[in-house]
mmCIF file of C-alpha atoms and ligand atoms in Angstrom:
data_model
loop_
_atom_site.group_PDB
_atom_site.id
_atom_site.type_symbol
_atom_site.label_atom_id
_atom_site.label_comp_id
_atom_site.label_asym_id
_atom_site.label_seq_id
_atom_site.Cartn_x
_atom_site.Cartn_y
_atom_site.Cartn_z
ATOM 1 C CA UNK A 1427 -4.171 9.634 22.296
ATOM 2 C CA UNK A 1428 -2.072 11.162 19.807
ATOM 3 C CA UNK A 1429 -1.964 8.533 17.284
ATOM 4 C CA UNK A 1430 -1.475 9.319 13.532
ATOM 5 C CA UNK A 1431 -4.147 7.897 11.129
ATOM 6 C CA UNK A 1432 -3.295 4.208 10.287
ATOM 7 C CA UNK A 1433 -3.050 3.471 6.308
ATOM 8 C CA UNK A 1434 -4.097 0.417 5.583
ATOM 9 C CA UNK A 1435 -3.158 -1.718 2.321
ATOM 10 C CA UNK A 1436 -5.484 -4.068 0.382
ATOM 11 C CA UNK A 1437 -3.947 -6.758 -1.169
ATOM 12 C CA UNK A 1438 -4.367 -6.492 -4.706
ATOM 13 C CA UNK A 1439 -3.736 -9.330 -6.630
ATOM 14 C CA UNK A 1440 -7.361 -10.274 -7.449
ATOM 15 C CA UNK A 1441 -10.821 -10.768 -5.819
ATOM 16 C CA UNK A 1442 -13.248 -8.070 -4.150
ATOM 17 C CA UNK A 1443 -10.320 -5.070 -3.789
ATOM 18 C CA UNK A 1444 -12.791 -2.448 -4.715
ATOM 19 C CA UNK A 1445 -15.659 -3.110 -2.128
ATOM 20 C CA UNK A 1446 -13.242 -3.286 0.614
ATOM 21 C CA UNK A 1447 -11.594 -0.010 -0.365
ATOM 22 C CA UNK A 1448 -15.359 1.355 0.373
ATOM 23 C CA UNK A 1449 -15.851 0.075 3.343
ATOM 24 C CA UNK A 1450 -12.258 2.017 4.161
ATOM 25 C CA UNK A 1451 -13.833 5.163 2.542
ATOM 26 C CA UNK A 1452 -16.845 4.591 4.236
ATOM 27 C CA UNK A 1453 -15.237 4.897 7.302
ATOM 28 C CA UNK A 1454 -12.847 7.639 6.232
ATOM 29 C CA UNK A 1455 -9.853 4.983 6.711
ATOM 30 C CA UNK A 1456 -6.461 6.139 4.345
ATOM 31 C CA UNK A 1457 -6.058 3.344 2.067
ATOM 32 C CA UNK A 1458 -3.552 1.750 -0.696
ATOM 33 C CA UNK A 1459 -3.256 -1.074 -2.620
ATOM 34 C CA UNK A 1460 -0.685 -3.452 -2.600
ATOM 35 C CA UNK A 1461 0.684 -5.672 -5.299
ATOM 36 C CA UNK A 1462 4.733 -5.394 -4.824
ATOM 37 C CA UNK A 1463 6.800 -6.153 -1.709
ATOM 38 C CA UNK A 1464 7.543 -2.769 -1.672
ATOM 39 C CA UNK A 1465 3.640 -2.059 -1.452
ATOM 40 C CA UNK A 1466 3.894 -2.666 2.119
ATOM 41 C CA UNK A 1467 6.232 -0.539 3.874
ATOM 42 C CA UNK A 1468 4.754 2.193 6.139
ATOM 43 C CA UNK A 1469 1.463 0.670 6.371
ATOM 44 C CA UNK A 1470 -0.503 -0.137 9.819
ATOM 45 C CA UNK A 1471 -2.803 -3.182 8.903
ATOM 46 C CA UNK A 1472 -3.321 -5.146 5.761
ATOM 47 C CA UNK A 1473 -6.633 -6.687 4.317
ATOM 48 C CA UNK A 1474 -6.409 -9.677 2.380
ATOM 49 C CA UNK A 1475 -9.690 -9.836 0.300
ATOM 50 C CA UNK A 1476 -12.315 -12.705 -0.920
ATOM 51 C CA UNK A 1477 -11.858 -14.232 -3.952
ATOM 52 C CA UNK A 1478 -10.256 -17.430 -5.087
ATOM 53 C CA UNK A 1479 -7.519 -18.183 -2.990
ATOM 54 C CA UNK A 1480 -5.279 -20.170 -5.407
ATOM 55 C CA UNK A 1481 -5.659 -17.493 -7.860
ATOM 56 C CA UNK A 1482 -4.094 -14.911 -5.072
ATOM 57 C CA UNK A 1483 -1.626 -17.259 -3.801
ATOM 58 C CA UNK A 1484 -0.380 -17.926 -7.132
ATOM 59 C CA UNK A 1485 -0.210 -13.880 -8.087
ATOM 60 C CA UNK A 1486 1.874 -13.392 -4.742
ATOM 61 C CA UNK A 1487 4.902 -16.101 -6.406
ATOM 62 C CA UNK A 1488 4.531 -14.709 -9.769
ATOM 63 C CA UNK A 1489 4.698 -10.803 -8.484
ATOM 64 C CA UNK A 1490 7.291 -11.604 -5.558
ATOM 65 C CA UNK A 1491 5.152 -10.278 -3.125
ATOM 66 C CA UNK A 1492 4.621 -13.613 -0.816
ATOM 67 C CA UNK A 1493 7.599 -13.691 0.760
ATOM 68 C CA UNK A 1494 7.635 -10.233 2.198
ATOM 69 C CA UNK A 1495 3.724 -10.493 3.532
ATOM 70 C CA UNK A 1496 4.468 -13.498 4.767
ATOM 71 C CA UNK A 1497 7.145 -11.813 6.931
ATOM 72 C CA UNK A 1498 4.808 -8.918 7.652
ATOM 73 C CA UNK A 1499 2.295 -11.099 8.925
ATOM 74 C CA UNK A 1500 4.911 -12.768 11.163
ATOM 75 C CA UNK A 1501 6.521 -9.798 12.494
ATOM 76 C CA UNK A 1502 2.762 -8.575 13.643
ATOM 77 C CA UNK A 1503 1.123 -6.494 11.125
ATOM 78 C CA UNK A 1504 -2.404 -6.259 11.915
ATOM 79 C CA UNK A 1505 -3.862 -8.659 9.315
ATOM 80 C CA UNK A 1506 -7.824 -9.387 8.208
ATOM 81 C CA UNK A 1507 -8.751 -11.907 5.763
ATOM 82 C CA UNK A 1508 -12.248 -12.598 4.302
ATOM 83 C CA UNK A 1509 -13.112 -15.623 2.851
ATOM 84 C CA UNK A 1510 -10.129 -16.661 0.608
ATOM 85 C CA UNK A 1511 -8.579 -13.840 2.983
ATOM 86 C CA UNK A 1512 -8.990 -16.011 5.499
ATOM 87 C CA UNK A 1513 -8.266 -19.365 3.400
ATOM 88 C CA UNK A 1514 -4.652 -17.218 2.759
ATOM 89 C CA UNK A 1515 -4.341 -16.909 6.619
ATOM 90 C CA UNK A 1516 -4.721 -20.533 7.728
ATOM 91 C CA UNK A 1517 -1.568 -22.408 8.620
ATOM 92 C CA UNK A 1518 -3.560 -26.188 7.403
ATOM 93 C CA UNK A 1519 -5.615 -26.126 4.540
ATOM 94 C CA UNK A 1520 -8.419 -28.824 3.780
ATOM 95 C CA UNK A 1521 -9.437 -28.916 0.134
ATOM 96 C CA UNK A 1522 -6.235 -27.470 -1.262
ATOM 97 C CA UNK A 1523 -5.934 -27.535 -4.609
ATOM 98 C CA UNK A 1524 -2.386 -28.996 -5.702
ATOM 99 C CA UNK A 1525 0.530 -26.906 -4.819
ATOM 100 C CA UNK A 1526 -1.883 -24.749 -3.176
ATOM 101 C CA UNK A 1527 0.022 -22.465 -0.072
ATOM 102 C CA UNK A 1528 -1.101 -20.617 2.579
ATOM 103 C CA UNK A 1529 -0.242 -16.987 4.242
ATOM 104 C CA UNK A 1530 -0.310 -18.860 6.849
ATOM 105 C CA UNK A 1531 -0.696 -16.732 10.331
ATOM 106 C CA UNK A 1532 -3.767 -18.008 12.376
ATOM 107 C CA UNK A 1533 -3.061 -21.972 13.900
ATOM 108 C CA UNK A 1534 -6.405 -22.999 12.830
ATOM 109 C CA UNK A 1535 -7.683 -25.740 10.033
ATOM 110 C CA UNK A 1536 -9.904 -24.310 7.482
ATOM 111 C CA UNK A 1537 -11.672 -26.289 4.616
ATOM 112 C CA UNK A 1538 -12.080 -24.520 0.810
ATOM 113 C CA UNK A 1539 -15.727 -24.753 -0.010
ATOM 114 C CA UNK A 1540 -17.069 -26.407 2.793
ATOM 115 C CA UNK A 1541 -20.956 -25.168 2.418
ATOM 116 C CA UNK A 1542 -20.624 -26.847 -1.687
ATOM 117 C CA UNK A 1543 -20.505 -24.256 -4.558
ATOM 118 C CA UNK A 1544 -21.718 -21.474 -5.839
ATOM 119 C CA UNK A 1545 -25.255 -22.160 -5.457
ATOM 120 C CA UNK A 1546 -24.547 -22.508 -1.613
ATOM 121 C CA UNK A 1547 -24.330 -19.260 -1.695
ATOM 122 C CA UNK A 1548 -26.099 -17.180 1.243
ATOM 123 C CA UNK A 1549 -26.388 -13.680 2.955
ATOM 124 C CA UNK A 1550 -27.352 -13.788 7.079
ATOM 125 C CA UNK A 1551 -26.655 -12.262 10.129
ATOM 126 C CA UNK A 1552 -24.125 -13.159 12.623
ATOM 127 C CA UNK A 1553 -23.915 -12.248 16.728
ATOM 128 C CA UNK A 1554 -20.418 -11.076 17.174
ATOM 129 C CA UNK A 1555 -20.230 -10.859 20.812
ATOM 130 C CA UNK A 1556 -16.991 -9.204 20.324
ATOM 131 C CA UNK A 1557 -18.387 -6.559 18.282
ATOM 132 C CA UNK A 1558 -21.238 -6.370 19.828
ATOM 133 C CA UNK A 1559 -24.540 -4.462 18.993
ATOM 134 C CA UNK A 1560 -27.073 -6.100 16.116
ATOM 135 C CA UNK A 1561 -26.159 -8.808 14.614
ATOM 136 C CA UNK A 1562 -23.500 -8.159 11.740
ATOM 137 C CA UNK A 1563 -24.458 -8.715 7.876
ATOM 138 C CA UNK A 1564 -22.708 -11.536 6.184
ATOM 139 C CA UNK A 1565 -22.181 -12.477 2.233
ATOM 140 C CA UNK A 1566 -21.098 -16.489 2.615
ATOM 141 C CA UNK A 1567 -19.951 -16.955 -1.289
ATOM 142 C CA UNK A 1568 -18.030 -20.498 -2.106
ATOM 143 C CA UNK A 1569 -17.221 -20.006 2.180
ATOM 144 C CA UNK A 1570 -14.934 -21.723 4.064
ATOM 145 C CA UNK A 1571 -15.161 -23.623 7.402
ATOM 146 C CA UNK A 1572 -12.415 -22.819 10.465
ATOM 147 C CA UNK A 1573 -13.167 -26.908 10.822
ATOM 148 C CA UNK A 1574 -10.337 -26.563 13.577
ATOM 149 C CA UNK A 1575 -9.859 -23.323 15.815
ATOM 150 C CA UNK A 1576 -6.744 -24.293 17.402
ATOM 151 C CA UNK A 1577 -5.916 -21.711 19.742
ATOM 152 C CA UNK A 1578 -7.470 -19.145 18.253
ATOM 153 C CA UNK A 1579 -10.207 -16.970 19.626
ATOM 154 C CA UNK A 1580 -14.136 -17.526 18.220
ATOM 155 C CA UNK A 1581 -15.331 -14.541 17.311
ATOM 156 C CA UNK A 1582 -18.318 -15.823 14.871
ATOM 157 C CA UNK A 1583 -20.168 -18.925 14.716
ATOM 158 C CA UNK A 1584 -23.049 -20.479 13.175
ATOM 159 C CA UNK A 1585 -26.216 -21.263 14.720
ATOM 160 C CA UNK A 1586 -25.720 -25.025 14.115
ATOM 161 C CA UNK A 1587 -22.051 -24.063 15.950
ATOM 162 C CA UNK A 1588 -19.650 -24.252 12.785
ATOM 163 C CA UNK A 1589 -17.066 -21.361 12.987
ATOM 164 C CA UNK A 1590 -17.188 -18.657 10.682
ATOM 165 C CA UNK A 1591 -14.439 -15.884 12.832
ATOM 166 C CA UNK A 1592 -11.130 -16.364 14.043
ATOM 167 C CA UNK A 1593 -8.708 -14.005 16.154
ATOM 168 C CA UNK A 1594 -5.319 -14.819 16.831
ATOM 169 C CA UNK A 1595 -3.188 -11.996 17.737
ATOM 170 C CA UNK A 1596 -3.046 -9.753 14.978
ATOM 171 C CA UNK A 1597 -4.775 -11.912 12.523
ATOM 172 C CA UNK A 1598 -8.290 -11.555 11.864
ATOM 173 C CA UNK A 1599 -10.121 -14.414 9.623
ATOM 174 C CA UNK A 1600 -13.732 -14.597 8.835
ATOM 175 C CA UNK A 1601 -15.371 -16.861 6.420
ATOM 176 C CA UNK A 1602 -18.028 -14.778 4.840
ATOM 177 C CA UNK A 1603 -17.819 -10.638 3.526
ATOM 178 C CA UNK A 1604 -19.290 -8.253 5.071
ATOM 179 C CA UNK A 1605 -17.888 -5.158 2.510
ATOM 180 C CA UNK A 1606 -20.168 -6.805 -0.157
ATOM 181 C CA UNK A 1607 -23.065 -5.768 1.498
ATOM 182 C CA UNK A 1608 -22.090 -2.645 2.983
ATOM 183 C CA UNK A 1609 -21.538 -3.804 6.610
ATOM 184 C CA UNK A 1610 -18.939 -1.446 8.260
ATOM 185 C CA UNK A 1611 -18.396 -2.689 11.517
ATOM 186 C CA UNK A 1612 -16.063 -5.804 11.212
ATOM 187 C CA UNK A 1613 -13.698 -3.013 9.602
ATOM 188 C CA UNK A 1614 -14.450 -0.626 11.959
ATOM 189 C CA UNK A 1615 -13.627 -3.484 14.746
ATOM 190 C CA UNK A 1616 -10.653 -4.390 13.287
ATOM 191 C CA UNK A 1617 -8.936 -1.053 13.419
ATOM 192 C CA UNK A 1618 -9.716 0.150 16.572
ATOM 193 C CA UNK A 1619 -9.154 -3.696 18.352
ATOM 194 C CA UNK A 1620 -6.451 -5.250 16.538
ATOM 195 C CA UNK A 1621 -4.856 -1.945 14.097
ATOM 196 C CA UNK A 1622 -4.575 0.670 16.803
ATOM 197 C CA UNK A 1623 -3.216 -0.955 19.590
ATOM 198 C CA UNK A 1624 -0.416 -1.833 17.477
ATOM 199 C CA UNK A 1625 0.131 1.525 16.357
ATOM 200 C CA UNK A 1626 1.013 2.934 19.817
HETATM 201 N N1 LIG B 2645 -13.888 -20.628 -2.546
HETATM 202 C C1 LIG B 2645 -12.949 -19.555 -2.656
HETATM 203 C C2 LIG B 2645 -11.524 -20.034 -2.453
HETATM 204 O O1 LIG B 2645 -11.268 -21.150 -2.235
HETATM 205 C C3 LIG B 2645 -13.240 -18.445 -1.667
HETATM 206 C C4 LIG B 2645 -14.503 -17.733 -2.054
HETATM 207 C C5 LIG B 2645 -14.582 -16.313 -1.628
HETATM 208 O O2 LIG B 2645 -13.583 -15.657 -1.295
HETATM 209 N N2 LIG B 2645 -15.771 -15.763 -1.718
HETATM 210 O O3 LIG B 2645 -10.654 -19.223 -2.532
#
């Protein structure tokens, strides 16, 4: 396989940029962040990061960036969202605040806040059969709920079954981060399943 290096861009409007662009160092993964339309052309996958959604949705109007990664996201750019990431990527939205918009992307239902708030806050470890191996460290902070997986794939759930990790074609959604605690692998997943194959 002869495939040049992907470059992947984290959006950077607001939230945890920074400890995703480690978890791309980490792995040695050519990185750039994007703010501006512009931002995007030439890259292979983008990572939409945790944070506060509505905060990030409302950056994308005011720097006229929505529009065009909303259109890379349709037209197949390998996309993974964590935690407002994923809130971005949801096509219906339970808890939205008003005017609040989505990405949209993956055909699921996904509820703001669904464990309660800040103090709901947990780290755990998840099976990802996908992934596969130990269990994969997870950060849930203010998480969301995929209350409604549509036809997506399951790639995480709870013990007590609620579902934390989403696939559908070239978007990737999980509820909780694992690049705050130094957990590589959902990254490392992501490129070679979803950013590589798209590449060729
Ligand atoms: N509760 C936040 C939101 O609605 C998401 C929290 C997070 O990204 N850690 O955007």
């Amino acid at each position: 396989m002869a495939g040049k290096p992907p470059v992947i861009g984290v959006l950077a409007l607001q939230g945890d940029v920074r400890e995703h662009e480690q978890v791309l160092d980490a792995l040695d993964v050519a990185h750039r962040q994007v703010r501006l339309a512009g931002d995007l052309d030439g890259l292979d996958g983008l990572i939409i990061p945790g944070g506060e959604s509505s905060v990030i949705d409302k950056l994308s109007r005011i720097f006229d960036s929505r529009d065009a990664v909303v259109s890379a996201i349709r037209g197949g750019m390998p996309v993974l969202g964590t935690c407002a990431g994923l809130i971005l990527l949801a096509d219906t939205l339970v808890g939205a605040i008003d005017g609040q918009q989505t990405f949209g992307g993956l055909p699921v239902t996904v509820e703001r806040n669904a464990f309660g708030g800040q103090v709901e806050s947990f780290e755990t470890v998840i099976d990802m059969p996908t992934i596969g191996g130990e269990p994969v460290a997870a950060a849930f902070i203010r998480a969301p709920i995929i209350r409604d997986a549509g036809g997506a794939d399951v790639l995480a759930t709870l013990p007590n079954g609620d579902v934390v990790g989403v696939r559908f074609g070239n978007c990737v959604g999980i509820s909780f981060h694992p690049e705050v605690i130094g957990e590589t692998r959902v990254h490392r997943w992501w490129l070679d399943a979803v950013v590589t194959p798209a590449q060729r």
